[in-house]
Amino acid sequence: MTELISEVDKDDNFLGLRPREEFYSGNHIHRASQLILLDSENRMLLQKRAPGKFWYPNLYTYSVSGTVADESYETCIAREMFEEIGILVPFRKLFKIPCILENKGAYHTVFSGRCTEENAILIRYDPEEAVSVEWVGLEELYRAVKIEPGSYTPSLRAGIIKIFEEGCEKYIL
């Protein structure tokens, strides 16, 4: 069965559904949901994308990320959280960031959630999605994103920089 994902225009207005493969051409804009999953020490679960991923293979990205199908950003992130790391925790919307260049890319809605110690031990990752997951302190991640930007997906870089430039307290607490 062909997976259909949401196509949007440069203002994030819904245009319709297209097969995922059509987005690989770079001629369309889609929607994506991202999750910053934090533990009690404000460390974020980072995912290293699998080498077989079309977009940004082998780069570090959010705790969970997914392409929005015929659903809301919220439904997407809940589905992806369970599929990618095997848990479902309460989350809230933080902000939306456009990562669009020459009519290709995506609107990324970033969410945050807290992981209890009980949930943390249940986390498993899907090897088709990621080769590893690890907990990293937010300030350490912010420094790393600035020092080695090529190791991180553009949307993760944009999201982490936005959080620190606008003030962590606004988003994380």
GROMACS .gro file of N, CA, C and O in nm, residues 1 3 8 13 27 29-30 34 38 53 57 102 105 108 115 126-127 135 144 159 164-165 170 172:
model
   96
    1MET      N    1   0.084  -0.118   0.000
    1MET     CA    2   0.000   0.000   0.000
    1MET      C    3   0.089   0.125   0.000
    1MET      O    4   0.185   0.134   0.074
    3GLU      N    5   0.213   0.484   0.087
    3GLU     CA    6   0.198   0.577   0.199
    3GLU      C    7   0.178   0.717   0.143
    3GLU      O    8   0.258   0.767   0.064
    8VAL      N    9   0.208   2.065   0.151
    8VAL     CA   10   0.166   2.200   0.186
    8VAL      C   11   0.238   2.301   0.098
    8VAL      O   12   0.337   2.268   0.032
   13ASN      N   13  -0.018   2.581   0.410
   13ASN     CA   14  -0.157   2.550   0.379
   13ASN      C   15  -0.163   2.413   0.314
   13ASN      O   16  -0.085   2.385   0.222
   27ASN      N   17   1.062   1.848  -0.502
   27ASN     CA   18   0.975   1.948  -0.562
   27ASN      C   19   0.852   1.980  -0.478
   27ASN      O   20   0.763   2.051  -0.526
   29ILE      N   21   0.674   2.038  -0.059
   29ILE     CA   22   0.692   2.067   0.083
   29ILE      C   23   0.597   1.977   0.162
   29ILE      O   24   0.480   1.964   0.126
   30HIS      N   25   0.647   1.919   0.269
   30HIS     CA   26   0.563   1.833   0.352
   30HIS      C   27   0.561   1.883   0.496
   30HIS      O   28   0.621   1.984   0.528
   34GLN      N   29   0.822   1.656   1.539
   34GLN     CA   30   0.946   1.623   1.609
   34GLN      C   31   0.918   1.626   1.759
   34GLN      O   32   0.841   1.710   1.805
   38LEU      N   33   1.264   1.459   2.723
   38LEU     CA   34   1.358   1.491   2.830
   38LEU      C   35   1.341   1.396   2.947
   38LEU      O   36   1.231   1.349   2.974
   53LYS      N   37   1.800   0.562   0.574
   53LYS     CA   38   1.699   0.668   0.567
   53LYS      C   39   1.728   0.759   0.447
   53LYS      O   40   1.843   0.790   0.419
   57PRO      N   41   2.053   1.051   0.641
   57PRO     CA   42   2.103   0.927   0.702
   57PRO      C   43   2.226   0.954   0.788
   57PRO      O   44   2.304   1.045   0.760
  102GLU      N   45   1.409   2.656  -0.163
  102GLU     CA   46   1.374   2.637  -0.305
  102GLU      C   47   1.257   2.541  -0.322
  102GLU      O   48   1.261   2.446  -0.400
  105GLY      N   49   1.143   2.074   0.127
  105GLY     CA   50   1.166   2.070   0.271
  105GLY      C   51   1.038   2.045   0.344
  105GLY      O   52   0.947   1.982   0.292
  108HIS      N   53   0.822   2.183   1.035
  108HIS     CA   54   0.843   2.093   1.149
  108HIS      C   55   0.775   2.152   1.271
  108HIS      O   56   0.810   2.263   1.313
  115CYS      N   57   1.003   1.211   3.030
  115CYS     CA   58   1.011   1.066   3.044
  115CYS      C   59   1.043   1.032   3.190
  115CYS      O   60   1.139   1.084   3.245
  126ASP      N   61   1.371   0.144   1.692
  126ASP     CA   62   1.347   0.068   1.570
  126ASP      C   63   1.472   0.077   1.484
  126ASP      O   64   1.508   0.186   1.439
  127PRO      N   65   1.542  -0.036   1.457
  127PRO     CA   66   1.666  -0.031   1.380
  127PRO      C   67   1.648   0.019   1.236
  127PRO      O   68   1.745   0.061   1.174
  135TRP      N   69   2.111   0.967   2.573
  135TRP     CA   70   2.069   1.085   2.648
  135TRP      C   71   2.183   1.187   2.648
  135TRP      O   72   2.296   1.153   2.680
  144ALA      N   73   2.738   2.140   2.085
  144ALA     CA   74   2.776   2.047   1.979
  144ALA      C   75   2.714   2.087   1.845
  144ALA      O   76   2.778   2.078   1.740
  159GLY      N   77   1.584   2.389   1.575
  159GLY     CA   78   1.504   2.381   1.697
  159GLY      C   79   1.585   2.408   1.823
  159GLY      O   80   1.543   2.484   1.910
  164PHE      N   81   1.754   2.790   2.270
  164PHE     CA   82   1.856   2.861   2.349
  164PHE      C   83   1.857   3.011   2.322
  164PHE      O   84   1.885   3.090   2.411
  165GLU      N   85   1.825   3.053   2.200
  165GLU     CA   86   1.823   3.196   2.172
  165GLU      C   87   1.703   3.264   2.235
  165GLU      O   88   1.709   3.381   2.272
  170LYS      N   89   1.136   2.910   2.870
  170LYS     CA   90   1.012   2.931   2.796
  170LYS      C   91   0.960   2.798   2.739
  170LYS      O   92   0.839   2.776   2.732
  172ILE      N   93   1.121   2.455   2.801
  172ILE     CA   94   1.153   2.330   2.866
  172ILE      C   95   1.084   2.310   3.000
  172ILE      O   96   1.048   2.202   3.038
   0.00000   0.00000   0.00000
